[in-house]
PDB file of C-alpha atoms in Angstrom:
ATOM      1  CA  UNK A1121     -44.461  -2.291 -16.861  1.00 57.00           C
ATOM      2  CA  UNK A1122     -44.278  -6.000 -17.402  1.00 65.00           C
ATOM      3  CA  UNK A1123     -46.653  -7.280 -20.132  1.00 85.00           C
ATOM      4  CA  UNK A1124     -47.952  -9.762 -22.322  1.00 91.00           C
ATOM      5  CA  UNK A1125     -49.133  -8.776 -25.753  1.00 94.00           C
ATOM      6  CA  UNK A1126     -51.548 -10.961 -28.039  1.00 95.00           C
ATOM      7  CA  UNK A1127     -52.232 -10.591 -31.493  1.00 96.00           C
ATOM      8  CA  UNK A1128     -54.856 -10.876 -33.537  1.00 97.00           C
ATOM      9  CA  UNK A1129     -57.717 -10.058 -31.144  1.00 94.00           C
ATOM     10  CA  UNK A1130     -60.525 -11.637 -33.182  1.00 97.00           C
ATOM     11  CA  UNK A1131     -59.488 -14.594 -36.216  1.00 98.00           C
ATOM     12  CA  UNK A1132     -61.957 -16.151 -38.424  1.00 98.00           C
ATOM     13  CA  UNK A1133     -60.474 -18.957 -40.787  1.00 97.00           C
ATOM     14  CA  UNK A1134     -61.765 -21.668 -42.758  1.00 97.00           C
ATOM     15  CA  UNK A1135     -61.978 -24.803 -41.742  1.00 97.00           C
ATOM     16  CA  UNK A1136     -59.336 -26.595 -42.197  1.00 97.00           C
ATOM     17  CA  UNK A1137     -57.187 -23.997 -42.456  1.00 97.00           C
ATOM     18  CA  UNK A1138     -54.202 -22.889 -40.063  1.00 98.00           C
ATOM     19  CA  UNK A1139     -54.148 -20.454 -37.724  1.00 98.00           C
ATOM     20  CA  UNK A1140     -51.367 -19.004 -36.061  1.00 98.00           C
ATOM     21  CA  UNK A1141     -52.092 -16.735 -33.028  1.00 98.00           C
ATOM     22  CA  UNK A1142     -48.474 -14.312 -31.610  1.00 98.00           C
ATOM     23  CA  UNK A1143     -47.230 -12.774 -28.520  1.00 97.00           C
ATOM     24  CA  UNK A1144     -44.792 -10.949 -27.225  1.00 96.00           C
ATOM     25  CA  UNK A1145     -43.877 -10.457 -23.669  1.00 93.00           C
ATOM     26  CA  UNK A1146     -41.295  -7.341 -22.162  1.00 89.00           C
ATOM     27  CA  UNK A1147     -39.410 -10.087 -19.128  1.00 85.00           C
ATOM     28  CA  UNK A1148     -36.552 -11.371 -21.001  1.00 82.00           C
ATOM     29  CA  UNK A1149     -36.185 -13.688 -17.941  1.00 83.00           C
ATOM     30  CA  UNK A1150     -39.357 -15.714 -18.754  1.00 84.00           C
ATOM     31  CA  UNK A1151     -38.743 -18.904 -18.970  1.00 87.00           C
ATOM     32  CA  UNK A1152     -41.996 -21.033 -19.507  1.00 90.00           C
ATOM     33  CA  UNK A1153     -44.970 -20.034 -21.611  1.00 93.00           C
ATOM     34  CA  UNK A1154     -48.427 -21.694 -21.240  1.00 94.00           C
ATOM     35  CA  UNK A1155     -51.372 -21.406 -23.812  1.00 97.00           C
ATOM     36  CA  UNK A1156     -55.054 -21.852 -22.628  1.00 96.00           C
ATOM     37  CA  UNK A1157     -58.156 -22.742 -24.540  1.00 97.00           C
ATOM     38  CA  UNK A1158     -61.391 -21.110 -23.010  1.00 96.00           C
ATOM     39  CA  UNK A1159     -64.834 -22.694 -24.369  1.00 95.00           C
ATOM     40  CA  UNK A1160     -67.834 -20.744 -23.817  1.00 92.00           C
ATOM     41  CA  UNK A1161     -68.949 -20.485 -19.900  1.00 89.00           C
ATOM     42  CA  UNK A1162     -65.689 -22.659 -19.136  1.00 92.00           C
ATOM     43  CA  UNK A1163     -62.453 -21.888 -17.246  1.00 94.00           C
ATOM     44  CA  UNK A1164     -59.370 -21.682 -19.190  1.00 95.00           C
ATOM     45  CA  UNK A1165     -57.956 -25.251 -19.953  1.00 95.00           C
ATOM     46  CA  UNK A1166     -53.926 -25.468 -20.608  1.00 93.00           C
ATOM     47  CA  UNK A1167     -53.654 -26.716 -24.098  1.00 96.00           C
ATOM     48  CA  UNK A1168     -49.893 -27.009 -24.538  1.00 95.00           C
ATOM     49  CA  UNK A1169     -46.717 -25.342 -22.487  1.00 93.00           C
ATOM     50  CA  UNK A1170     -42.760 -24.288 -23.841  1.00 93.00           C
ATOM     51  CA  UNK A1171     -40.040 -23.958 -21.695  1.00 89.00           C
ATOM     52  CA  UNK A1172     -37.368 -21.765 -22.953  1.00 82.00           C
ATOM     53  CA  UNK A1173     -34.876 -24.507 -23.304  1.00 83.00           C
ATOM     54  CA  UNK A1174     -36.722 -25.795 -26.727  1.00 84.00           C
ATOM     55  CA  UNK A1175     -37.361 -23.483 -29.400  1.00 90.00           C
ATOM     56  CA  UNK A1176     -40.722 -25.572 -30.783  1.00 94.00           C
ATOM     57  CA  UNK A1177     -43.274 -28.072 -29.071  1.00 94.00           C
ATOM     58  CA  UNK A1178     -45.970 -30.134 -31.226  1.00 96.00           C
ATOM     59  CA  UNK A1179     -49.006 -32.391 -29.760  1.00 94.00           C
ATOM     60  CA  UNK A1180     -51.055 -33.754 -32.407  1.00 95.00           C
ATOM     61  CA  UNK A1181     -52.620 -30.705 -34.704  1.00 97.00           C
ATOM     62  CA  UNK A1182     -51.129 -27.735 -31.826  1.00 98.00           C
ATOM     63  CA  UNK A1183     -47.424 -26.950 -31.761  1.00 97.00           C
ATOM     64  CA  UNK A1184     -45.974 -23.466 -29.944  1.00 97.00           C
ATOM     65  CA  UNK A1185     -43.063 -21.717 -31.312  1.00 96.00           C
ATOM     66  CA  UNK A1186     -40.317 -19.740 -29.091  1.00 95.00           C
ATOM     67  CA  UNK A1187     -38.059 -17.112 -30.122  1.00 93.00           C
ATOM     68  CA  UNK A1188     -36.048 -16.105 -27.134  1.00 91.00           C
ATOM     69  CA  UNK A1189     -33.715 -13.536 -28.922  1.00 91.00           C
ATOM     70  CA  UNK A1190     -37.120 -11.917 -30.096  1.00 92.00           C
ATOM     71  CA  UNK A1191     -39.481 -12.269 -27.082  1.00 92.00           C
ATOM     72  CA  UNK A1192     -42.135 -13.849 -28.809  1.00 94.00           C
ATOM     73  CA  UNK A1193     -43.947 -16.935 -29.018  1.00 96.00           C
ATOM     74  CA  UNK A1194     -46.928 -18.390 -31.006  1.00 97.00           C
ATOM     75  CA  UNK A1195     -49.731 -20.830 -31.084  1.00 98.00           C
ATOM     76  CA  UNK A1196     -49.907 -22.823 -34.188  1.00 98.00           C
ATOM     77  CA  UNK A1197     -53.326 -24.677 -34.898  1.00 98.00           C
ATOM     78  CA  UNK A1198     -53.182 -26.782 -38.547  1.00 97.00           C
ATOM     79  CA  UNK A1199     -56.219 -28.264 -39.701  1.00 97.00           C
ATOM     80  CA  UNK A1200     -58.703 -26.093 -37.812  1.00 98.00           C
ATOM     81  CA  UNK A1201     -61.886 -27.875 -36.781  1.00 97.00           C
ATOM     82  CA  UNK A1202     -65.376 -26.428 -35.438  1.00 96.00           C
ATOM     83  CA  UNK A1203     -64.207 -27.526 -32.143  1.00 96.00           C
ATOM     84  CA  UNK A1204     -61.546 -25.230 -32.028  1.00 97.00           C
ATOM     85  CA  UNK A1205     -63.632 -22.240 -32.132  1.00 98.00           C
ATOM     86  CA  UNK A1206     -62.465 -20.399 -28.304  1.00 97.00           C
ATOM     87  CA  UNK A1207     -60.736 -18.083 -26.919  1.00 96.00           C
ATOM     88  CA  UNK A1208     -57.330 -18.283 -26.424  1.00 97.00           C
ATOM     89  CA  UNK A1209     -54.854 -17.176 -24.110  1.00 96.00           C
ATOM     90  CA  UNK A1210     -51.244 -16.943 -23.822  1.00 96.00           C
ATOM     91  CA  UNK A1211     -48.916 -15.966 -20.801  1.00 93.00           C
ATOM     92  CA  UNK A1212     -45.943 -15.740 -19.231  1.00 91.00           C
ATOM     93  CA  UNK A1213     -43.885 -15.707 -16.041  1.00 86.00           C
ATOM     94  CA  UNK A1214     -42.945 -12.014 -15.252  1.00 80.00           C
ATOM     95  CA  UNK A1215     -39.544 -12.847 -13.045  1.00 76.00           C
ATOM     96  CA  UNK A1216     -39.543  -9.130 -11.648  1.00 74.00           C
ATOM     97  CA  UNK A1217     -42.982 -10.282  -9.973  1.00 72.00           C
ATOM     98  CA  UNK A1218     -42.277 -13.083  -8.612  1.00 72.00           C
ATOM     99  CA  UNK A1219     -43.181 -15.106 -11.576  1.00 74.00           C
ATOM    100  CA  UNK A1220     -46.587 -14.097 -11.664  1.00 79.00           C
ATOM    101  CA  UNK A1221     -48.335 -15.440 -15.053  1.00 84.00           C
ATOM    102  CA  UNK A1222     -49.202 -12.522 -16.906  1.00 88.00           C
ATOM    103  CA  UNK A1223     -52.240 -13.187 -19.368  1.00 90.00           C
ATOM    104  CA  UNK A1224     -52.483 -11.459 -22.731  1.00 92.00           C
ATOM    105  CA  UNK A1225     -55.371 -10.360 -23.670  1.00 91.00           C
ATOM    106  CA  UNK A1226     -57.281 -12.945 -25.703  1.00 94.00           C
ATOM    107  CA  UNK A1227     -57.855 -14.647 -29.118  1.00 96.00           C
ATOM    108  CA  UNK A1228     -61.253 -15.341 -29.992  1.00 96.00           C
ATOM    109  CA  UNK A1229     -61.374 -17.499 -32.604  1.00 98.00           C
ATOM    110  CA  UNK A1230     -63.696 -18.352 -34.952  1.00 98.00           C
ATOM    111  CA  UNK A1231     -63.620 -21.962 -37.641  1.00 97.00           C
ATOM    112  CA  UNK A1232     -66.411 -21.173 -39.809  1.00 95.00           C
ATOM    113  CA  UNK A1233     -67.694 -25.015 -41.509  1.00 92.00           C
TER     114      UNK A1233
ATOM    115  CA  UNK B 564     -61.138 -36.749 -11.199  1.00 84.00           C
ATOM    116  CA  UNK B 565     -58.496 -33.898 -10.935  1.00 82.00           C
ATOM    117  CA  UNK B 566     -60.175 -30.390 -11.001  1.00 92.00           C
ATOM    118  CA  UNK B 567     -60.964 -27.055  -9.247  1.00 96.00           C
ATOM    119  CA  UNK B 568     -64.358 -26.732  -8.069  1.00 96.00           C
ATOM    120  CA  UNK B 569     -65.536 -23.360  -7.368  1.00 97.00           C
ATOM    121  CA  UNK B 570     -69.076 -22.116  -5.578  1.00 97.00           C
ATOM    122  CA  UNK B 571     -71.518 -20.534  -7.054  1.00 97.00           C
ATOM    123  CA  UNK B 572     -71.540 -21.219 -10.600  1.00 96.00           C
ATOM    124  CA  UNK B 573     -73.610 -17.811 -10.759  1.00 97.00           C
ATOM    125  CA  UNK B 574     -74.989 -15.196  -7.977  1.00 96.00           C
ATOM    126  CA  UNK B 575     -76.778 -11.597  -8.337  1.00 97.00           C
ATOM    127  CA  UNK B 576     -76.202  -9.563  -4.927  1.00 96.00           C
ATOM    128  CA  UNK B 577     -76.656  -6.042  -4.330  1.00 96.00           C
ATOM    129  CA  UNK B 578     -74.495  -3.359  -3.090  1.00 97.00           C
ATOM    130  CA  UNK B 579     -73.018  -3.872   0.358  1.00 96.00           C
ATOM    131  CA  UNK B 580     -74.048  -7.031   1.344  1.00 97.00           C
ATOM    132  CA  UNK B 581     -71.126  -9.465   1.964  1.00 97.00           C
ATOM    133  CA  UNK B 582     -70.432 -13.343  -0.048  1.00 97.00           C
ATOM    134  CA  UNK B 583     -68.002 -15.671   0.254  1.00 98.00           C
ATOM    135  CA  UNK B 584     -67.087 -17.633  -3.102  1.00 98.00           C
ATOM    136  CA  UNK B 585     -65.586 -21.213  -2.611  1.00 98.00           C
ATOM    137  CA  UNK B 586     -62.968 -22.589  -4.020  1.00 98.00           C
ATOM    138  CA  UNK B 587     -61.320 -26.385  -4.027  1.00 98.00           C
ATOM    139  CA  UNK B 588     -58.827 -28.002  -5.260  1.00 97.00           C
ATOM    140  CA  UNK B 589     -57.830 -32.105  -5.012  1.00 95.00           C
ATOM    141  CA  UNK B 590     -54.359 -32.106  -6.270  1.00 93.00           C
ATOM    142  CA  UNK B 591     -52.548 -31.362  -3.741  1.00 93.00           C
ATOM    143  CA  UNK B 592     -51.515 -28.008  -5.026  1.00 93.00           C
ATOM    144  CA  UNK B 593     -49.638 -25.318  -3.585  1.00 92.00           C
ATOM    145  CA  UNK B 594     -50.219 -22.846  -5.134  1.00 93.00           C
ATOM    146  CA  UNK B 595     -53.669 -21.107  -5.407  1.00 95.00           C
ATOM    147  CA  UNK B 596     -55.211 -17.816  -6.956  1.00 95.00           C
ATOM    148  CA  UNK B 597     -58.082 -15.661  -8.113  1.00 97.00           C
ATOM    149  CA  UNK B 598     -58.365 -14.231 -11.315  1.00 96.00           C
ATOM    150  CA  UNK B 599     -61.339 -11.755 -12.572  1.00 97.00           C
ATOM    151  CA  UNK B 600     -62.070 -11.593 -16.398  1.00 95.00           C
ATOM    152  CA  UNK B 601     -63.654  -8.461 -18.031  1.00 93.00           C
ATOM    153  CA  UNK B 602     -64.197  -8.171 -21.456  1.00 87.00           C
ATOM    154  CA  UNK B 603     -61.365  -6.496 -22.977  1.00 81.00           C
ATOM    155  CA  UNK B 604     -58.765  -6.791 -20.171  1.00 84.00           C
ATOM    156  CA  UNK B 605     -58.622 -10.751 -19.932  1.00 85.00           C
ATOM    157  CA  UNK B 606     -57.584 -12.211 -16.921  1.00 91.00           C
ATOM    158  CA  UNK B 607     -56.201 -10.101 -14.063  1.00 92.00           C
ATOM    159  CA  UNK B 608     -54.729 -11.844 -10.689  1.00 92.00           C
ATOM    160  CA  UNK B 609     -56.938 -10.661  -7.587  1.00 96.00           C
ATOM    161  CA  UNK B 610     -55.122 -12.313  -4.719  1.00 95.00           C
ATOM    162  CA  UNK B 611     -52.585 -15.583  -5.118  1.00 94.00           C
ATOM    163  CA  UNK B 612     -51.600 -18.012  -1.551  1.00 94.00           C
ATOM    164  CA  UNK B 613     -48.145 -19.816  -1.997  1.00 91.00           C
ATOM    165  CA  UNK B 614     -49.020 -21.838   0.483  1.00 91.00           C
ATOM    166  CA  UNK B 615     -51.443 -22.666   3.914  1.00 92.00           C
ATOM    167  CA  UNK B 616     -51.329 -19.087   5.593  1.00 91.00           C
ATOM    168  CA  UNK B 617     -49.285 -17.587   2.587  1.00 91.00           C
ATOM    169  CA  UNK B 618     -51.151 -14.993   0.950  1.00 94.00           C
ATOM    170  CA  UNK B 619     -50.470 -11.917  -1.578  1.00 92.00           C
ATOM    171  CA  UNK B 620     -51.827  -9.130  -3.570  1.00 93.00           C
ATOM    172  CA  UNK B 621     -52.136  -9.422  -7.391  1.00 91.00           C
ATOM    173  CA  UNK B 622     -52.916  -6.617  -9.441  1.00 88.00           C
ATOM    174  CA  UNK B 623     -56.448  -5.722  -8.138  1.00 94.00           C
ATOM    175  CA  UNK B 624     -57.034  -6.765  -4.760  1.00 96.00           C
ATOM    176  CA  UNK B 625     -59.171  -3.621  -3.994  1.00 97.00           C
ATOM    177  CA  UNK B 626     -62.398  -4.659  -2.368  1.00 97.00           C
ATOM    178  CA  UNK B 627     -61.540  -8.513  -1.974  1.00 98.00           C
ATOM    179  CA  UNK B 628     -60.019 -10.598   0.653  1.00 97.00           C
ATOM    180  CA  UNK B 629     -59.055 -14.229   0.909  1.00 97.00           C
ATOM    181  CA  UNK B 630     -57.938 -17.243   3.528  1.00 96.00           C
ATOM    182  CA  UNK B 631     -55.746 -20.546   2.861  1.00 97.00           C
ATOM    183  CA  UNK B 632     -56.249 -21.857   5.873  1.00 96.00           C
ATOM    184  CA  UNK B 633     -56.281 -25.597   4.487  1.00 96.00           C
ATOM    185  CA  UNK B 634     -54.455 -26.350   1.354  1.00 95.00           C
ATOM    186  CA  UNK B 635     -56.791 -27.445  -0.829  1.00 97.00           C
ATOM    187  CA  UNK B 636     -59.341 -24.342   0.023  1.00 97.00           C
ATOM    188  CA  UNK B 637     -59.151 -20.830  -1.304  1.00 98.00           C
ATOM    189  CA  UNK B 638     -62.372 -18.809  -0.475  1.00 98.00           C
ATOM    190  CA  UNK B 639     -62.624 -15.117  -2.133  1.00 98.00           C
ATOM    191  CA  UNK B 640     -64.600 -12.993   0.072  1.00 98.00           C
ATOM    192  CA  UNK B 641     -65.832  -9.461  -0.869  1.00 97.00           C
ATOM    193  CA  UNK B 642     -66.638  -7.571   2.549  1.00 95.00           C
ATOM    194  CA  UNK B 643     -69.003  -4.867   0.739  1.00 97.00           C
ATOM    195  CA  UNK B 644     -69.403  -5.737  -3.056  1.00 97.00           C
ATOM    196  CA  UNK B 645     -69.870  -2.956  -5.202  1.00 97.00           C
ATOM    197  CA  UNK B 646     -71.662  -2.634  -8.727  1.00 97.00           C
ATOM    198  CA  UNK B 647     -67.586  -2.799 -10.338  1.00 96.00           C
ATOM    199  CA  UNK B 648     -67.134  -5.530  -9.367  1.00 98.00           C
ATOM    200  CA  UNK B 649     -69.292  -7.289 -11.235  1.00 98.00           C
ATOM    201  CA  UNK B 650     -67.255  -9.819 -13.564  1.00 97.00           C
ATOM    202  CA  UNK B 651     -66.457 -13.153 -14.155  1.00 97.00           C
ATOM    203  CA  UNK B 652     -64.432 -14.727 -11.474  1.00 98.00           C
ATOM    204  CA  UNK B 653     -61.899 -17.628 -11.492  1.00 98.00           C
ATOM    205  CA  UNK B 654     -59.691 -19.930  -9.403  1.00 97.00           C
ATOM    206  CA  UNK B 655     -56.612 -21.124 -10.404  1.00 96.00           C
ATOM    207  CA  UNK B 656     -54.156 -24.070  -8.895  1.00 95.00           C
ATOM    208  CA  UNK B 657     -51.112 -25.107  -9.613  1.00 91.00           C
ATOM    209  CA  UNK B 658     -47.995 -27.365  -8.262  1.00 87.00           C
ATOM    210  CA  UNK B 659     -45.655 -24.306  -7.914  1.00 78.00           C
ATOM    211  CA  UNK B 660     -46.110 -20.825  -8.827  1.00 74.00           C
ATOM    212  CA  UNK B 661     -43.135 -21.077 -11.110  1.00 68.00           C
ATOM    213  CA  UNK B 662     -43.292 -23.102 -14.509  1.00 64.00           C
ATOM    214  CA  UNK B 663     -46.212 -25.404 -13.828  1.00 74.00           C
ATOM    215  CA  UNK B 664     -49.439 -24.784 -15.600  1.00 81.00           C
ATOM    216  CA  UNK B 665     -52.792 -23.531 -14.100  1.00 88.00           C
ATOM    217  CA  UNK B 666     -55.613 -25.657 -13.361  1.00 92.00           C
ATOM    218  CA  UNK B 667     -58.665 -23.152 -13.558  1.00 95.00           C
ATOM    219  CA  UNK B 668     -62.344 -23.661 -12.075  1.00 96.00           C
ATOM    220  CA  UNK B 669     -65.220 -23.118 -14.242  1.00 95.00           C
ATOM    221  CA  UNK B 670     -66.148 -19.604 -13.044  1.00 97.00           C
ATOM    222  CA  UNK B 671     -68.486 -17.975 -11.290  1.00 98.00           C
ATOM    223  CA  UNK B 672     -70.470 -14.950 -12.589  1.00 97.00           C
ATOM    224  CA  UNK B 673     -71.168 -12.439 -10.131  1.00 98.00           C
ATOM    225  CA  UNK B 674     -73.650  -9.443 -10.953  1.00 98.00           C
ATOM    226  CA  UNK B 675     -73.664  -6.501  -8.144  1.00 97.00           C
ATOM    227  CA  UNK B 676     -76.604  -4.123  -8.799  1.00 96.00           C
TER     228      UNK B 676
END
């Protein structure tokens, strides 16, 4: 069926460092692709969105890469901070249902000081 | 302040015994869902409303039912709650279903013994 795939599960960098979360999805008619930031015992909080128009979108330290001919898409993160320590989540429309956002499965990750 | 607003924040029921969980939104949204999130299997769509009087099944609406009845209310009801469905529970809003990001509430953590 439709999915969204998310890898790594679990990332640990320094901080400082970049990290670079991927994920693939199977609707080649997705057209807009949302990435969430949960915080411990919060909701999901939309961090930064690509439509599939532009190939890259930056705000500040996040930017999100789109490769249409390959179906996937990433979350970069440069100059990781404590504060960025979450899980997160990408997604995307799945067109033969309806557009319902499909989740993957989760990043937790982890900016050790 | 724009946000999703969801009721309880936490409740332990046993088996059988019926709740309501609120939801409300103040942006004028259309679009409404419910999401549940177990560890390991992220965020899955329970039930989703297009608009007043417009509802659907996600991809496990076993055991749950919901009402739009007013647009800015969403309420998840679970007629008999059973020990699986204990989980982490969500609302979600958005302008449109298509392209537009999710607003998500801050959860509610449901135990069913």
């Amino acid at each position: 069926g439709e999915n969204v795939e998310q890898h790594p599960s679990t990332l640990s960098v320094q901080e400082g460092d970049s990290a670079v979360i991927k994920c693939t999805y199977s609707d080649s008619a997705s057209n807009y692709f949302p990435w969430y930031k949960q915080e411990l015992g919060k909701g999901p909080q939309l961090i930064i969105d690509i439509r599939s128009n532009v190939g890259e979108k930056k705000d500040q330290r996040i930017a999100v890469t789109l490769n249409k001919t390959a179906k996937h898409f990433s979350l970069h993160i440069t100059e990781t901070q404590p504060e960025d320590s979450a899980v997160y989540f990408c997604a995307a429309p799945m067109k033969s249902s309806g557009d319902k956002l499909t989740f993957g499965t989760g990043t937790r990750l982890a900016v050790r000081p | 302040e724009a946000q999703v607003t969801q009721n309880p924040r936490y409740l332990i029921t046993v088996t059988g015994k019926k709740l309501t969980v609120t939801c409300s939104q103040n942006m004028n949204h259309e679009y409404m869902s419910w999401y549940r999130q177990d560890p390991g299997l992220g965020l899955r769509q329970i039930y989703y409303s297009m608009n007043v009087e417009v509802t659907d099944k996600g991809d496990v609406p076993e055991g749950y039912k919901v009402s739009r009845k007013e647009k800015r209310n969403f309420p998840l009801i679970l007629e008999s709650p059973s020990p699986n469905q204990t989980s982490l529970y969500f609302c979600a809003s958005s302008l449109t279903r298509e392209g537009s990001g999710q607003y998500f509430g801050p959860g509610t953590r449901l135990t069913v013994t």
